[in-house]
Short mmCIF file of C-alpha atoms in Angstrom, two decimals:
data_model
loop_
_atom_site.label_atom_id
_atom_site.label_comp_id
_atom_site.label_asym_id
_atom_site.label_seq_id
_atom_site.Cartn_x
_atom_site.Cartn_y
_atom_site.Cartn_z
CA MET A 1 -15.33 -2.66 -5.72
CA ALA A 2 -13.20 -5.59 -6.18
CA ALA A 3 -10.38 -6.97 -3.79
CA ILE A 4 -7.15 -9.44 -5.15
CA GLY A 5 -5.46 -11.43 -2.91
CA ARG A 6 -4.48 -14.83 -0.81
CA ARG A 7 -7.16 -15.65 1.37
CA GLU A 8 -5.35 -15.90 4.49
CA GLU A 9 -6.28 -14.13 7.71
CA GLY A 10 -5.18 -10.52 8.06
CA LEU A 11 -2.81 -10.01 4.97
CA PRO A 12 -2.11 -6.23 4.45
CA VAL A 13 -4.05 -4.16 2.56
CA LEU A 14 -3.27 -2.13 -0.85
CA ILE A 15 -5.74 0.33 -2.64
CA PHE A 16 -4.83 1.34 -5.81
CA TRP A 17 -6.06 3.59 -7.44
CA TYR A 18 -5.64 4.35 -11.82
CA GLY A 19 -4.81 7.16 -13.98
CA GLY A 20 -6.27 8.95 -17.17
CA GLY A 21 -5.63 12.16 -16.36
CA TRP A 22 -9.64 12.51 -15.05
CA VAL A 23 -10.99 11.07 -18.40
CA HIS A 24 -9.75 7.70 -18.90
CA GLY A 25 -9.03 4.42 -17.34
CA SER A 26 -10.69 1.48 -15.77
CA ARG A 27 -10.04 -1.09 -12.79
CA SER A 28 -10.06 -4.26 -15.85
CA ALA A 29 -7.40 -2.23 -17.55
CA TYR A 30 -5.41 -1.74 -14.61
CA ALA A 31 -5.11 -4.99 -13.59
CA PHE A 32 -1.84 -6.23 -13.86
CA ALA A 33 -0.64 -3.77 -10.96
CA ALA A 34 -3.51 -5.72 -9.03
CA ARG A 35 -2.19 -8.82 -9.72
CA ALA A 36 1.58 -8.06 -9.42
CA TYR A 37 0.91 -6.09 -5.72
CA ALA A 38 -1.05 -9.76 -4.94
CA LYS A 39 1.99 -11.63 -5.46
CA ALA A 40 4.05 -9.73 -3.26
CA GLY A 41 1.35 -11.05 0.06
CA TYR A 42 -1.00 -7.78 -0.84
CA VAL A 43 -4.96 -8.02 -0.44
CA VAL A 44 -5.48 -5.44 -3.43
CA VAL A 45 -8.65 -3.48 -4.08
CA MET A 46 -8.55 -1.53 -7.33
CA PRO A 47 -11.16 0.97 -7.26
CA ASP A 48 -13.31 2.54 -10.33
CA TYR A 49 -14.44 6.45 -9.98
CA ARG A 50 -16.22 8.73 -11.72
CA LYS A 51 -14.48 10.98 -14.05
CA VAL A 52 -15.22 14.31 -16.35
CA PRO A 53 -16.73 15.35 -18.00
CA ASP A 54 -19.66 13.56 -16.08
CA VAL A 55 -18.11 15.00 -13.23
CA ARG A 56 -15.68 17.51 -11.67
CA PHE A 57 -13.65 18.35 -7.95
CA PRO A 58 -14.28 16.88 -5.94
CA ALA A 59 -16.15 13.79 -7.11
CA PHE A 60 -13.26 11.79 -7.62
CA LEU A 61 -12.03 12.75 -4.50
CA GLN A 62 -15.39 11.60 -2.47
CA ASP A 63 -15.14 8.32 -5.00
CA GLY A 64 -11.84 7.50 -3.06
CA ALA A 65 -12.86 7.53 0.10
CA GLU A 66 -16.06 5.65 0.04
CA ALA A 67 -13.65 3.31 -1.25
CA VAL A 68 -11.57 3.18 1.41
CA LYS A 69 -14.97 3.32 3.59
CA TRP A 70 -16.24 -0.08 1.79
CA THR A 71 -12.21 -1.24 1.96
CA ARG A 72 -12.20 -1.15 5.45
CA ASP A 73 -15.78 -2.14 6.29
CA HIS A 74 -15.35 -5.72 3.90
CA ILE A 75 -11.88 -6.28 3.24
CA GLU A 76 -11.67 -9.24 6.06
CA ALA A 77 -13.85 -10.95 4.14
CA SER A 78 -10.70 -11.84 1.54
CA GLY A 79 -8.35 -11.93 3.88
CA GLY A 80 -7.14 -8.65 4.65
CA ASP A 81 -6.46 -6.69 8.03
CA PRO A 82 -8.26 -3.56 8.13
CA ASN A 83 -6.00 -2.22 10.59
CA ARG A 84 -3.06 -2.14 8.27
CA ILE A 85 -4.46 -0.63 4.98
CA ALA A 86 -1.72 1.46 2.58
CA VAL A 87 -2.39 3.63 -0.77
CA ALA A 88 -0.92 3.93 -4.37
CA GLY A 89 -2.08 5.34 -7.16
CA HIS A 90 -0.66 6.52 -10.92
CA SER A 91 -1.31 9.67 -12.37
CA ALA A 92 -4.61 11.61 -11.50
CA GLY A 93 -4.53 8.04 -9.42
CA ALA A 94 -1.48 8.99 -7.55
CA TYR A 95 -3.77 12.70 -7.03
CA THR A 96 -6.33 11.00 -5.29
CA VAL A 97 -4.01 8.75 -3.12
CA ALA A 98 -1.93 12.46 -1.66
CA MET A 99 -5.25 14.33 -1.32
CA LEU A 100 -6.91 11.59 0.46
CA THR A 101 -3.49 11.40 2.85
CA LEU A 102 -3.04 14.67 3.31
CA ASP A 103 -6.30 16.15 3.36
CA PRO A 104 -8.42 14.46 5.88
CA ARG A 105 -11.57 16.67 5.02
CA TRP A 106 -12.64 13.21 2.95
CA LEU A 107 -12.04 10.53 4.88
CA ARG A 108 -13.68 12.06 7.71
CA ALA A 109 -16.89 12.81 5.56
CA GLU A 110 -16.86 9.14 5.09
CA GLY A 111 -16.95 8.66 9.24
CA ILE A 112 -13.33 7.22 8.53
CA ASP A 113 -10.46 8.21 10.95
CA PRO A 114 -7.73 9.16 8.52
CA ARG A 115 -4.79 7.85 10.64
CA ILE A 116 -6.57 4.32 8.68
CA ILE A 117 -3.90 5.32 5.82
CA LYS A 118 -0.93 3.30 7.09
CA ALA A 119 1.48 4.50 3.64
CA ALA A 120 1.33 5.98 0.63
CA VAL A 121 2.83 5.65 -2.94
CA GLY A 122 2.70 8.00 -5.60
CA LEU A 123 3.50 7.10 -8.67
CA CYS A 124 4.14 9.83 -11.14
CA GLY A 125 1.71 12.21 -9.63
CA PRO A 126 0.53 16.15 -9.94
CA TYR A 127 0.64 17.38 -6.49
CA ASP A 128 1.68 21.01 -7.18
CA PHE A 129 0.20 22.07 -9.98
CA TYR A 130 -1.51 25.28 -9.22
CA PRO A 131 -2.02 27.35 -11.78
CA PHE A 132 -3.94 24.93 -14.22
CA THR A 133 -1.97 25.10 -17.37
CA ALA A 134 -3.17 21.69 -18.65
CA ARG A 135 -6.49 21.31 -19.98
CA ARG A 136 -6.87 18.35 -18.11
CA ALA A 137 -6.45 19.93 -15.16
CA ILE A 138 -8.85 22.83 -16.17
CA ASP A 139 -11.76 20.71 -16.77
CA ALA A 140 -11.24 18.65 -13.49
CA MET A 141 -11.13 21.56 -11.33
CA GLN A 142 -13.37 23.41 -12.41
CA GLY A 143 -16.07 21.96 -9.44
CA ALA A 144 -13.20 24.22 -6.49
CA ALA A 145 -14.38 27.58 -4.95
CA ASP A 146 -10.42 27.93 -4.11
CA PRO A 147 -8.62 26.80 -6.76
CA VAL A 148 -5.49 26.36 -3.93
CA MET A 149 -7.69 23.90 -2.45
CA THR A 150 -7.01 21.47 -4.95
CA GLN A 151 -3.26 20.91 -4.34
CA PRO A 152 -1.94 18.48 -2.37
CA ILE A 153 0.97 19.97 -1.60
CA HIS A 154 -1.27 22.58 0.22
CA PHE A 155 -2.68 19.64 2.53
CA ALA A 156 1.26 18.56 3.87
CA ARG A 157 1.98 18.03 7.81
CA ARG A 158 4.26 16.59 9.85
CA ASP A 159 2.03 13.75 10.89
CA ALA A 160 1.33 12.61 7.16
CA PRO A 161 1.49 8.92 7.18
CA PRO A 162 4.99 7.17 5.36
CA MET A 163 4.86 8.17 1.55
CA LEU A 164 6.40 7.47 -1.49
CA LEU A 165 6.67 9.91 -4.37
CA VAL A 166 8.19 8.34 -8.33
CA SER A 167 8.91 10.54 -10.49
CA ALA A 168 9.83 9.66 -14.10
CA GLY A 169 12.90 11.61 -15.75
CA ASP A 170 11.08 11.33 -19.46
CA ASP A 171 7.82 12.74 -17.76
CA THR A 172 6.29 14.93 -20.03
CA GLN A 173 2.88 14.94 -18.93
CA VAL A 174 3.36 15.60 -14.57
CA LYS A 175 7.26 16.99 -14.46
CA ALA A 176 8.83 16.05 -11.72
CA HIS A 177 8.38 19.04 -9.94
CA ASN A 178 5.68 18.06 -8.73
CA ALA A 179 7.41 15.08 -6.59
CA ASP A 180 10.45 17.15 -5.86
CA ASN A 181 8.29 19.98 -4.10
CA LEU A 182 5.89 17.84 -2.27
CA THR A 183 9.06 15.67 -0.89
CA ALA A 184 10.24 18.96 0.39
CA LYS A 185 7.62 20.44 1.78
CA LEU A 186 6.81 17.20 3.70
CA THR A 187 10.63 16.74 4.76
CA ALA A 188 11.05 20.13 5.83
CA LEU A 189 7.93 19.63 8.02
CA GLY A 190 9.40 16.83 9.46
CA ALA A 191 7.29 14.23 7.40
CA PRO A 192 7.91 10.74 6.74
CA VAL A 193 8.88 10.86 2.79
CA ARG A 194 11.07 9.13 -0.06
CA HIS A 195 11.20 10.59 -3.19
CA VAL A 196 12.80 8.20 -5.76
CA ASP A 197 13.28 9.11 -9.86
CA TYR A 198 13.48 6.35 -12.80
CA PRO A 199 16.14 8.73 -15.49
CA GLY A 200 14.62 7.65 -18.46
CA LEU A 201 11.57 6.32 -17.68
CA SER A 202 8.22 8.08 -18.93
CA HIS A 203 4.73 8.59 -17.49
CA GLU A 204 3.84 5.41 -19.08
CA ASP A 205 6.80 3.38 -18.26
CA VAL A 206 6.24 3.34 -14.88
CA ALA A 207 2.75 1.39 -14.55
CA MET A 208 4.49 -0.42 -17.30
CA ALA A 209 6.94 -1.59 -15.42
CA LEU A 210 4.69 -3.57 -12.47
CA SER A 211 4.00 -5.62 -15.11
CA LYS A 212 6.05 -8.82 -15.31
CA PRO A 213 6.57 -8.68 -19.06
CA PHE A 214 7.93 -5.38 -18.57
CA ARG A 215 9.64 -5.34 -14.93
CA GLY A 216 13.22 -5.00 -16.31
CA LYS A 217 12.64 -0.72 -17.21
CA ALA A 218 12.87 0.03 -13.93
CA PRO A 219 12.25 -1.82 -9.94
CA VAL A 220 8.92 0.18 -9.34
CA LEU A 221 7.25 -3.00 -7.87
CA ALA A 222 10.56 -3.77 -5.39
CA ASP A 223 11.40 -0.40 -5.11
CA SER A 224 6.85 -0.12 -3.66
CA VAL A 225 6.79 -3.16 -2.28
CA ALA A 226 9.83 -2.64 0.08
CA PHE A 227 8.92 0.84 1.29
CA LEU A 228 5.14 -0.51 1.58
CA ASN A 229 6.55 -3.22 3.64
CA ARG A 230 8.72 -1.21 5.85
CA ALA A 231 6.09 0.85 6.81
CA MET A 232 2.91 -1.61 7.21
CA ARG A 233 5.41 -3.57 9.60
#
């Protein structure tokens, strides 16, 4: 676990999970995202987590909940406010974000009040993808006794914290219906949610747009920071 941020008292905190289809990825490869949000005034925690084929569902969610617990218990040492924790992620990381935000089982299993999450940002995440068709989803969700219980949309609730769901117009890996459907269900329940789609961007472009050289692709960083600032005020 690593925290990046300015060592000041009581800064808001962002836990960011990287993507990689539950198979690939490392926090070092996404350091650009941590730096971007840190420069925007957040203490950023970027956890690693176990991956397929070494584990299946729900191990990566259990690892995610453990990361939230670590953050709550240690973030003050890095200048963060444990009472102002938001979560964000890209792709498979956005799946972890949605599940930890909407399904309280995982945080409760770590002895954490699910209300610890004050806001959530999902970048090109899979939220409504059962029946499974993609090989990576089939492999990752093998551990589920009831596949429906792997779906973030199943846990949509009125009292969810504010969520920003981002999709990309040219995303062929995680189709926009995931964000569309979850947004529609949360809206119907009266939960605070915003959906932003970036036409012309690919799945990878959305993550790349967080990095300084590629911010001209789309205002992903500016939009997500503005959302987080409002939600964490």
